[in-house]
Short mmCIF file of C-alpha atoms in Angstrom, two decimals:
data_model
loop_
_atom_site.label_atom_id
_atom_site.label_comp_id
_atom_site.label_asym_id
_atom_site.label_seq_id
_atom_site.Cartn_x
_atom_site.Cartn_y
_atom_site.Cartn_z
CA UNK A 14 -11.07 -21.11 69.49
CA UNK A 15 -12.82 -24.47 69.62
CA UNK A 16 -14.74 -26.06 72.48
CA UNK A 17 -15.19 -29.81 72.61
CA UNK A 18 -18.50 -30.02 74.35
CA UNK A 19 -21.68 -32.00 74.86
CA UNK A 20 -25.07 -30.37 75.30
CA UNK A 21 -25.90 -32.13 78.55
CA UNK A 22 -22.42 -32.04 80.10
CA UNK A 23 -22.66 -29.80 83.15
CA UNK A 24 -18.89 -29.15 83.05
CA UNK A 25 -19.12 -27.97 79.41
CA UNK A 26 -22.06 -25.80 80.45
CA UNK A 27 -19.81 -23.92 82.92
CA UNK A 28 -17.33 -23.09 80.17
CA UNK A 29 -20.10 -22.06 77.75
CA UNK A 30 -21.34 -19.55 80.34
CA UNK A 31 -17.83 -18.15 80.79
CA UNK A 32 -17.31 -17.83 77.01
CA UNK A 33 -20.68 -16.08 76.64
CA UNK A 34 -20.05 -13.68 79.54
CA UNK A 35 -16.68 -12.79 77.99
CA UNK A 36 -18.25 -12.42 74.55
CA UNK A 37 -15.75 -14.87 73.03
CA UNK A 38 -16.71 -16.49 69.72
CA UNK A 39 -16.00 -20.18 69.76
CA UNK A 40 -16.67 -23.14 67.46
CA UNK A 41 -18.29 -26.09 69.17
CA UNK A 42 -17.48 -29.70 68.34
CA UNK A 43 -19.85 -32.24 69.83
CA UNK A 44 -18.47 -35.17 71.81
CA UNK A 45 -21.47 -37.43 72.46
CA UNK A 46 -20.62 -38.86 75.87
CA UNK A 47 -23.51 -41.30 75.84
CA UNK A 48 -22.47 -42.53 72.37
CA UNK A 49 -18.83 -42.99 73.43
CA UNK A 50 -17.20 -40.26 71.28
CA UNK A 51 -14.84 -39.47 74.16
CA UNK A 52 -13.07 -42.81 73.64
CA UNK A 53 -12.34 -42.23 69.93
CA UNK A 54 -8.66 -41.87 68.99
CA UNK A 55 -9.39 -38.50 67.39
CA UNK A 56 -10.58 -37.09 70.72
CA UNK A 57 -7.95 -38.88 72.79
CA UNK A 58 -5.38 -37.05 70.65
CA UNK A 59 -6.89 -33.78 71.90
CA UNK A 60 -7.56 -34.80 75.51
CA UNK A 61 -6.01 -37.97 76.93
CA UNK A 62 -8.73 -38.04 79.60
CA UNK A 63 -12.02 -39.22 78.06
CA UNK A 64 -14.12 -36.35 79.39
CA UNK A 65 -15.37 -32.97 78.21
CA UNK A 66 -14.85 -30.08 77.99
CA UNK A 67 -11.56 -29.34 76.25
CA UNK A 68 -10.83 -25.92 74.80
CA UNK A 69 -8.33 -25.33 72.01
CA UNK A 70 -6.90 -21.79 71.90
CA UNK A 71 -4.29 -21.45 69.19
CA UNK A 72 -1.86 -24.32 69.71
CA UNK A 73 -2.84 -24.95 73.32
CA UNK A 74 -5.31 -27.54 74.58
CA UNK A 75 -6.93 -26.64 77.88
CA UNK A 76 -8.72 -29.18 80.04
CA UNK A 77 -10.80 -29.32 83.24
CA UNK A 78 -13.64 -26.82 83.33
CA UNK A 79 -12.49 -24.54 86.17
CA UNK A 80 -8.91 -24.45 84.87
CA UNK A 81 -10.35 -23.36 81.52
CA UNK A 82 -12.52 -20.69 83.13
CA UNK A 83 -9.59 -19.28 85.11
CA UNK A 84 -7.53 -19.22 81.89
CA UNK A 85 -10.28 -17.30 80.12
CA UNK A 86 -10.44 -14.87 83.03
CA UNK A 87 -6.67 -14.33 82.95
CA UNK A 88 -6.44 -13.88 79.18
CA UNK A 89 -9.71 -11.96 78.64
CA UNK A 90 -10.08 -9.99 81.89
CA UNK A 91 -13.36 -8.19 81.10
CA UNK A 92 -15.82 -8.70 82.64
CA UNK A 93 -13.99 -10.32 85.57
CA UNK A 94 -15.31 -13.65 86.84
CA UNK A 95 -13.50 -13.36 90.18
CA UNK A 96 -13.48 -10.50 92.71
CA UNK A 97 -10.26 -8.54 93.21
CA UNK A 98 -9.59 -9.35 96.87
CA UNK A 99 -8.04 -12.70 97.93
CA UNK A 100 -10.74 -13.42 100.53
CA UNK A 101 -13.51 -12.85 97.99
CA UNK A 102 -11.68 -14.92 95.38
CA UNK A 103 -11.31 -17.77 97.89
CA UNK A 104 -15.02 -17.64 98.76
CA UNK A 105 -16.04 -17.71 95.09
CA UNK A 106 -13.62 -20.55 94.27
CA UNK A 107 -14.76 -22.45 97.36
CA UNK A 108 -18.44 -22.24 96.40
CA UNK A 109 -17.56 -23.24 92.82
CA UNK A 110 -15.54 -26.23 94.04
CA UNK A 111 -18.40 -27.52 96.18
CA UNK A 112 -20.15 -28.10 92.83
CA UNK A 113 -17.15 -29.10 90.72
CA UNK A 114 -15.41 -31.33 93.27
CA UNK A 115 -17.86 -32.56 95.87
CA UNK A 116 -21.04 -32.92 93.83
CA UNK A 117 -20.96 -33.18 90.05
CA UNK A 118 -18.23 -35.90 89.80
CA UNK A 119 -20.55 -38.27 91.66
CA UNK A 120 -23.30 -38.21 89.04
CA UNK A 121 -21.47 -38.04 85.69
CA UNK A 122 -22.31 -40.63 82.99
CA UNK A 123 -19.35 -42.94 83.74
CA UNK A 124 -20.38 -43.18 87.39
CA UNK A 125 -24.07 -43.75 86.59
CA UNK A 126 -23.01 -46.45 84.12
CA UNK A 127 -20.80 -48.18 86.70
CA UNK A 128 -23.58 -48.04 89.31
CA UNK A 129 -26.22 -49.53 87.04
CA UNK A 130 -24.07 -51.93 84.98
CA UNK A 131 -21.25 -53.09 87.26
CA UNK A 132 -23.11 -52.77 90.55
CA UNK A 133 -26.61 -53.52 89.16
CA UNK A 134 -28.32 -50.68 91.01
CA UNK A 135 -32.04 -50.37 90.37
CA UNK A 136 -33.53 -47.16 88.95
CA UNK A 137 -34.73 -46.24 92.43
CA UNK A 138 -31.32 -46.81 93.94
CA UNK A 139 -29.68 -44.71 91.23
CA UNK A 140 -32.17 -41.90 91.79
CA UNK A 141 -31.53 -42.04 95.53
CA UNK A 142 -27.76 -41.80 94.90
CA UNK A 143 -28.15 -38.81 92.60
CA UNK A 144 -30.52 -36.98 94.94
CA UNK A 145 -28.36 -37.68 97.97
CA UNK A 146 -25.20 -36.18 96.51
CA UNK A 147 -26.78 -33.39 94.48
CA UNK A 148 -28.74 -32.49 97.60
CA UNK A 149 -25.65 -32.49 99.83
CA UNK A 150 -23.86 -30.18 97.41
CA UNK A 151 -26.79 -27.81 97.08
CA UNK A 152 -27.23 -27.73 100.87
CA UNK A 153 -23.58 -26.73 101.31
CA UNK A 154 -23.84 -24.03 98.64
CA UNK A 155 -27.10 -22.75 100.15
CA UNK A 156 -25.49 -22.53 103.61
CA UNK A 157 -22.65 -20.40 102.26
CA UNK A 158 -24.94 -18.23 100.14
CA UNK A 159 -27.60 -17.68 102.81
CA UNK A 160 -25.19 -16.83 105.63
CA UNK A 161 -22.31 -15.42 103.72
CA UNK A 162 -21.14 -11.92 103.73
CA UNK A 163 -20.57 -11.29 100.07
CA UNK A 164 -23.78 -12.70 98.62
CA UNK A 165 -25.54 -10.11 96.48
CA UNK A 166 -27.80 -10.33 93.48
CA UNK A 167 -25.43 -13.13 92.44
CA UNK A 168 -23.30 -15.56 94.47
CA UNK A 169 -20.76 -12.84 95.22
CA UNK A 170 -21.82 -9.27 94.72
CA UNK A 171 -23.91 -7.97 91.88
CA UNK A 172 -22.07 -9.40 88.89
CA UNK A 173 -22.20 -13.06 87.80
CA UNK A 174 -18.94 -14.95 88.13
CA UNK A 175 -17.17 -18.24 88.71
CA UNK A 176 -19.50 -19.42 91.48
CA UNK A 177 -22.61 -18.59 89.46
CA UNK A 178 -21.38 -20.47 86.41
CA UNK A 179 -21.09 -23.54 88.63
CA UNK A 180 -24.36 -22.97 90.49
CA UNK A 181 -26.50 -22.69 87.35
CA UNK A 182 -25.50 -26.07 85.82
CA UNK A 183 -25.79 -27.67 89.25
CA UNK A 184 -29.39 -26.50 89.55
CA UNK A 185 -30.31 -27.35 85.95
CA UNK A 186 -28.85 -30.83 86.46
CA UNK A 187 -30.58 -31.29 89.81
CA UNK A 188 -33.94 -30.41 88.27
CA UNK A 189 -33.28 -32.75 85.33
CA UNK A 190 -32.90 -35.55 87.87
CA UNK A 191 -36.02 -34.50 89.79
CA UNK A 192 -34.31 -33.26 92.96
CA UNK A 193 -36.56 -31.16 95.23
CA UNK A 194 -35.39 -27.55 95.18
CA UNK A 195 -37.45 -26.03 98.03
CA UNK A 196 -34.64 -26.34 100.61
CA UNK A 197 -32.42 -23.96 98.64
CA UNK A 198 -34.23 -20.60 98.42
CA UNK A 199 -31.10 -18.43 98.20
CA UNK A 200 -29.55 -20.61 95.52
CA UNK A 201 -32.84 -20.57 93.58
CA UNK A 202 -33.16 -16.79 93.92
CA UNK A 203 -29.65 -16.40 92.47
CA UNK A 204 -30.41 -18.98 89.78
CA UNK A 205 -33.40 -16.91 88.62
CA UNK A 206 -31.22 -13.77 88.56
CA UNK A 207 -28.68 -15.66 86.43
CA UNK A 208 -31.32 -16.88 83.99
CA UNK A 209 -32.30 -13.24 83.37
CA UNK A 210 -28.78 -12.61 82.01
CA UNK A 211 -28.79 -13.41 78.26
CA UNK A 212 -25.22 -14.82 78.03
CA UNK A 213 -26.09 -17.24 80.83
CA UNK A 214 -29.53 -18.14 79.47
CA UNK A 215 -28.02 -18.78 76.02
CA UNK A 216 -25.65 -21.40 77.45
CA UNK A 217 -28.55 -23.66 78.55
CA UNK A 218 -28.28 -27.28 77.33
CA UNK A 219 -31.53 -27.09 75.36
CA UNK A 220 -30.21 -24.11 73.37
CA UNK A 221 -27.13 -25.92 72.07
CA UNK A 222 -26.77 -26.96 68.42
CA UNK A 223 -26.30 -30.61 69.46
CA UNK A 224 -29.45 -30.70 71.60
CA UNK A 225 -31.46 -33.49 69.98
CA UNK A 226 -34.98 -32.81 68.74
CA UNK A 227 -36.23 -35.96 70.50
CA UNK A 228 -34.59 -35.32 73.89
CA UNK B 229 -3.76 -19.30 111.46
CA UNK B 230 -5.61 -22.52 112.25
CA UNK B 231 -6.19 -25.54 110.01
CA UNK B 232 -9.05 -27.90 110.74
CA UNK B 233 -7.60 -31.12 109.44
CA UNK B 234 -7.54 -34.90 109.73
CA UNK B 235 -4.39 -36.93 109.37
CA UNK B 236 -5.77 -39.23 106.67
CA UNK B 237 -7.77 -36.61 104.75
CA UNK B 238 -6.14 -36.27 101.34
CA UNK B 239 -7.66 -32.80 100.87
CA UNK B 240 -6.16 -31.63 104.20
CA UNK B 241 -2.85 -33.14 103.07
CA UNK B 242 -2.83 -30.81 100.01
CA UNK B 243 -3.18 -27.75 102.24
CA UNK B 244 -0.54 -29.01 104.67
CA UNK B 245 1.93 -29.26 101.79
CA UNK B 246 1.10 -25.71 100.66
CA UNK B 247 1.51 -24.33 104.19
CA UNK B 248 4.86 -26.12 104.58
CA UNK B 249 6.16 -24.96 101.19
CA UNK B 250 5.22 -21.39 102.11
CA UNK B 251 6.78 -21.78 105.55
CA UNK B 252 3.56 -20.67 107.27
CA UNK B 253 3.15 -21.61 110.93
CA UNK B 254 -0.31 -22.95 111.58
CA UNK B 255 -2.14 -24.57 114.50
CA UNK B 256 -3.88 -27.81 113.62
CA UNK B 257 -7.22 -28.84 115.10
CA UNK B 258 -8.18 -32.44 114.46
CA UNK B 259 -11.57 -33.24 112.99
CA UNK B 260 -11.89 -37.02 113.18
CA UNK B 261 -13.94 -37.79 110.07
CA UNK B 262 -14.36 -41.45 110.93
CA UNK B 263 -15.54 -40.50 114.43
CA UNK B 264 -18.05 -37.94 113.09
CA UNK B 265 -16.45 -34.74 114.44
CA UNK B 266 -17.41 -32.97 111.20
CA UNK B 267 -21.09 -33.13 112.20
CA UNK B 268 -20.59 -31.46 115.60
CA UNK B 269 -22.20 -28.04 116.03
CA UNK B 270 -18.83 -26.54 116.97
CA UNK B 271 -17.40 -27.49 113.56
CA UNK B 272 -20.57 -26.68 111.63
CA UNK B 273 -20.22 -23.15 113.03
CA UNK B 274 -16.83 -22.96 111.30
CA UNK B 275 -17.71 -24.81 108.08
CA UNK B 276 -21.35 -25.48 107.20
CA UNK B 277 -20.22 -28.32 104.94
CA UNK B 278 -19.20 -31.34 107.04
CA UNK B 279 -15.83 -31.84 105.38
CA UNK B 280 -12.20 -30.86 105.97
CA UNK B 281 -10.07 -28.88 105.52
CA UNK B 282 -11.08 -25.41 106.67
CA UNK B 283 -8.48 -22.73 107.30
CA UNK B 284 -9.04 -19.77 109.60
CA UNK B 285 -6.91 -16.73 108.81
CA UNK B 286 -7.74 -13.80 111.07
CA UNK B 287 -11.51 -13.41 110.89
CA UNK B 288 -11.91 -15.32 107.64
CA UNK B 289 -12.83 -18.96 107.23
CA UNK B 290 -11.58 -20.51 104.02
CA UNK B 291 -12.94 -23.77 102.64
CA UNK B 292 -12.29 -26.24 99.80
CA UNK B 293 -8.65 -27.31 99.52
CA UNK B 294 -7.73 -25.76 96.16
CA UNK B 295 -9.47 -22.47 96.99
CA UNK B 296 -7.41 -22.39 100.19
CA UNK B 297 -4.17 -23.13 98.32
CA UNK B 298 -4.85 -20.38 95.75
CA UNK B 299 -5.57 -17.98 98.64
CA UNK B 300 -2.26 -18.88 100.28
CA UNK B 301 -0.50 -18.35 96.96
CA UNK B 302 -2.12 -14.94 96.49
CA UNK B 303 -1.46 -13.73 100.03
CA UNK B 304 2.00 -15.32 100.53
CA UNK B 305 3.47 -15.27 97.02
CA UNK B 306 6.86 -16.88 97.77
CA UNK B 307 7.61 -19.50 96.66
CA UNK B 308 4.92 -19.44 93.97
CA UNK B 309 2.75 -22.54 93.56
CA UNK B 310 1.61 -21.60 90.04
CA UNK B 311 3.70 -20.61 87.00
CA UNK B 312 3.48 -17.04 85.73
CA UNK B 313 2.03 -17.68 82.25
CA UNK B 314 -1.69 -18.35 81.76
CA UNK B 315 -1.12 -21.53 79.69
CA UNK B 316 1.16 -22.98 82.35
CA UNK B 317 -1.26 -22.00 85.10
CA UNK B 318 -4.10 -23.71 83.22
CA UNK B 319 -2.06 -26.90 82.77
CA UNK B 320 -1.15 -27.00 86.47
CA UNK B 321 -4.73 -26.30 87.57
CA UNK B 322 -6.03 -28.89 85.10
CA UNK B 323 -3.72 -31.62 86.42
CA UNK B 324 -4.63 -30.66 90.00
CA UNK B 325 -8.34 -30.81 89.21
CA UNK B 326 -8.09 -34.31 87.74
CA UNK B 327 -7.22 -35.34 91.30
CA UNK B 328 -9.45 -32.93 93.23
CA UNK B 329 -12.55 -33.19 91.02
CA UNK B 330 -12.51 -36.42 89.04
CA UNK B 331 -10.82 -38.81 91.44
CA UNK B 332 -10.66 -38.07 95.15
CA UNK B 333 -14.37 -37.19 95.66
CA UNK B 334 -15.28 -40.74 94.62
CA UNK B 335 -13.42 -42.44 97.46
CA UNK B 336 -13.91 -40.13 100.47
CA UNK B 337 -15.26 -41.61 103.74
CA UNK B 338 -18.89 -40.52 103.15
CA UNK B 339 -18.93 -42.27 99.77
CA UNK B 340 -17.29 -45.45 101.08
CA UNK B 341 -19.84 -45.46 103.92
CA UNK B 342 -22.77 -45.07 101.52
CA UNK B 343 -21.43 -47.83 99.28
CA UNK B 344 -20.95 -50.33 102.10
CA UNK B 345 -23.88 -49.39 104.35
CA UNK B 346 -26.64 -48.11 102.06
CA UNK B 347 -25.73 -50.19 99.00
CA UNK B 348 -24.28 -53.17 100.90
CA UNK B 349 -21.19 -53.51 98.71
CA UNK B 350 -18.82 -56.28 99.70
CA UNK B 351 -15.19 -55.54 100.58
CA UNK B 352 -14.16 -56.78 97.13
CA UNK B 353 -16.68 -54.57 95.39
CA UNK B 354 -15.54 -51.55 97.42
CA UNK B 355 -11.89 -52.26 96.56
CA UNK B 356 -12.80 -52.60 92.88
CA UNK B 357 -14.61 -49.23 93.03
CA UNK B 358 -11.65 -47.50 94.68
CA UNK B 359 -9.11 -49.00 92.29
CA UNK B 360 -11.23 -48.22 89.25
CA UNK B 361 -11.54 -44.50 89.99
CA UNK B 362 -8.15 -43.94 91.56
CA UNK B 363 -6.66 -45.74 88.56
CA UNK B 364 -8.63 -43.65 86.05
CA UNK B 365 -7.42 -40.45 87.70
CA UNK B 366 -3.81 -41.58 87.87
CA UNK B 367 -3.93 -42.68 84.22
CA UNK B 368 -5.17 -39.25 83.17
CA UNK B 369 -2.49 -37.50 85.23
CA UNK B 370 0.20 -39.84 83.86
CA UNK B 371 -0.89 -39.11 80.28
CA UNK B 372 -0.56 -35.37 80.82
CA UNK B 373 2.75 -35.69 82.69
CA UNK B 374 4.36 -38.15 80.28
CA UNK B 375 3.40 -36.30 77.11
CA UNK B 376 3.17 -32.78 78.33
CA UNK B 377 5.45 -30.00 77.45
CA UNK B 378 6.10 -28.45 80.80
CA UNK B 379 6.86 -31.53 82.87
CA UNK B 380 10.20 -31.19 84.60
CA UNK B 381 11.60 -32.55 87.82
CA UNK B 382 8.12 -31.82 89.16
CA UNK B 383 4.70 -31.76 87.45
CA UNK B 384 5.47 -28.41 85.86
CA UNK B 385 9.08 -27.30 85.71
CA UNK B 386 11.60 -27.76 88.46
CA UNK B 387 9.76 -26.35 91.44
CA UNK B 388 6.92 -28.14 93.27
CA UNK B 389 3.54 -26.48 92.98
CA UNK B 390 -0.24 -26.87 92.90
CA UNK B 391 -0.24 -30.00 90.72
CA UNK B 392 2.39 -31.72 92.87
CA UNK B 393 0.51 -31.03 96.08
CA UNK B 394 -2.45 -32.86 94.53
CA UNK B 395 -0.39 -35.66 92.97
CA UNK B 396 1.38 -36.62 96.20
CA UNK B 397 -1.79 -37.25 98.30
CA UNK B 398 -3.36 -39.04 95.32
CA UNK B 399 -0.44 -41.47 95.20
CA UNK B 400 -0.23 -41.91 98.98
CA UNK B 401 -3.98 -42.63 99.03
CA UNK B 402 -3.78 -45.02 96.08
CA UNK B 403 -1.02 -47.00 97.78
CA UNK B 404 -2.98 -47.05 101.05
CA UNK B 405 -5.80 -48.75 99.12
CA UNK B 406 -3.43 -51.18 97.40
CA UNK B 407 -3.72 -49.80 93.86
CA UNK B 408 -1.00 -51.02 91.46
CA UNK B 409 1.33 -48.14 90.61
CA UNK B 410 3.41 -49.66 87.78
CA UNK B 411 1.33 -48.04 85.02
CA UNK B 412 2.28 -44.54 86.17
CA UNK B 413 6.10 -44.24 85.90
CA UNK B 414 6.19 -40.48 85.30
CA UNK B 415 3.84 -39.78 88.18
CA UNK B 416 5.90 -42.06 90.42
CA UNK B 417 9.17 -40.42 89.34
CA UNK B 418 7.73 -37.02 90.28
CA UNK B 419 6.31 -38.44 93.52
CA UNK B 420 9.80 -39.58 94.55
CA UNK B 421 11.22 -36.13 93.70
CA UNK B 422 8.49 -34.58 95.87
CA UNK B 423 9.22 -36.88 98.80
CA UNK B 424 12.83 -35.66 98.77
CA UNK B 425 11.57 -32.14 99.57
CA UNK B 426 11.35 -31.79 103.36
CA UNK B 427 8.26 -29.52 103.48
CA UNK B 428 6.39 -32.08 101.37
CA UNK B 429 7.70 -35.11 103.26
CA UNK B 430 6.74 -33.48 106.57
CA UNK B 431 3.09 -33.19 105.47
CA UNK B 432 2.69 -36.99 105.21
CA UNK B 433 -0.30 -38.41 107.12
CA UNK B 434 1.87 -40.58 109.35
CA UNK B 435 3.83 -37.51 110.53
CA UNK B 436 0.78 -35.65 111.81
CA UNK B 437 0.15 -35.14 115.53
CA UNK B 438 -3.25 -36.87 115.23
CA UNK B 439 -1.84 -39.97 113.52
CA UNK B 440 -2.86 -42.74 115.90
CA UNK B 441 -0.24 -45.04 117.34
CA UNK B 442 -2.34 -48.08 116.45
CA UNK B 443 -3.11 -47.11 112.81
#
């Protein structure tokens, strides 16, 4: 199995956590998003959309982080990343999608580039954009986690799963961009519980082979 | 069952298609996003995130469109919205997520409002933004649909499913914003096939009870 990944891609980070929790060995090939590797013909032949991650399993190329994670969960069921009951599964997927749909797509490199290059946003304006949308996403996740029946040591119960593997990159990314984290005590409490789990801690961007010494 | 929805919400549109394909009767309560209904305390008590859709089934509130659709597919299995094999399921979810994660979140009302009010974008700049990101998403979907093993009369095989119920709103929204559609012949061919299916056609924004006479 081979994962096309980039150390600071938050979507790749989700898949790395899933692979680690499942104990799946996987080669990693770096696609340097800031250097433009995603536009090379060699990568376009793997994934026609110039984004990471992509996962190759045998002859199949999988794309989009949550589709990949669900595939891993269906083909390697232990430990499960989703609860067994439909209501619990919907809650976990819903919390995950707040990160993967409503939050992260707004701050990816191609959007930051468009904002600063095409729209000439200042550094301050870019930071305000990032904090606004990362904050809105975290606030929505916090509301579900703080009020929700179902929240346990992790986002849903006492085993890390699909929602946690979205929450952790969301928080790591938010901190990288200097977002204040005080308004999200439940999310931060769960984040700390996640970081005490070795397979999750090992997926951190700074622990990846392509993390640059001068970053 | 009750769906909190808005006629022009593309995420609500996905869930309406799923409900219609499943033949599920559902009350609709309008949340006028442009009028700010999503910020009212009565709606915040249902969904702490000020977005639609939300689906209430018995005592459970479901949120995030694709989480809701997967829930409907798990609890009302016929007709299925996902194929049976994990590779096919991953392809369908991946195509769906190109729309739901990488495309639609960039053009929702709150983002358009921020761009024009906080960042003072001109009409032309807003149109360029919308066309850029809707176009990028459609191009990625077209690449998968044109090349993919699996494409049939619909996005995957000969029965409409999760990818189609994302593709159709994406195309309706792109046309609403005046995006050129010529570069996406496979997507458009599938769109036309979808529009010939009554449960999909009936979910169109202009056929909703809250579609305003003067729109």
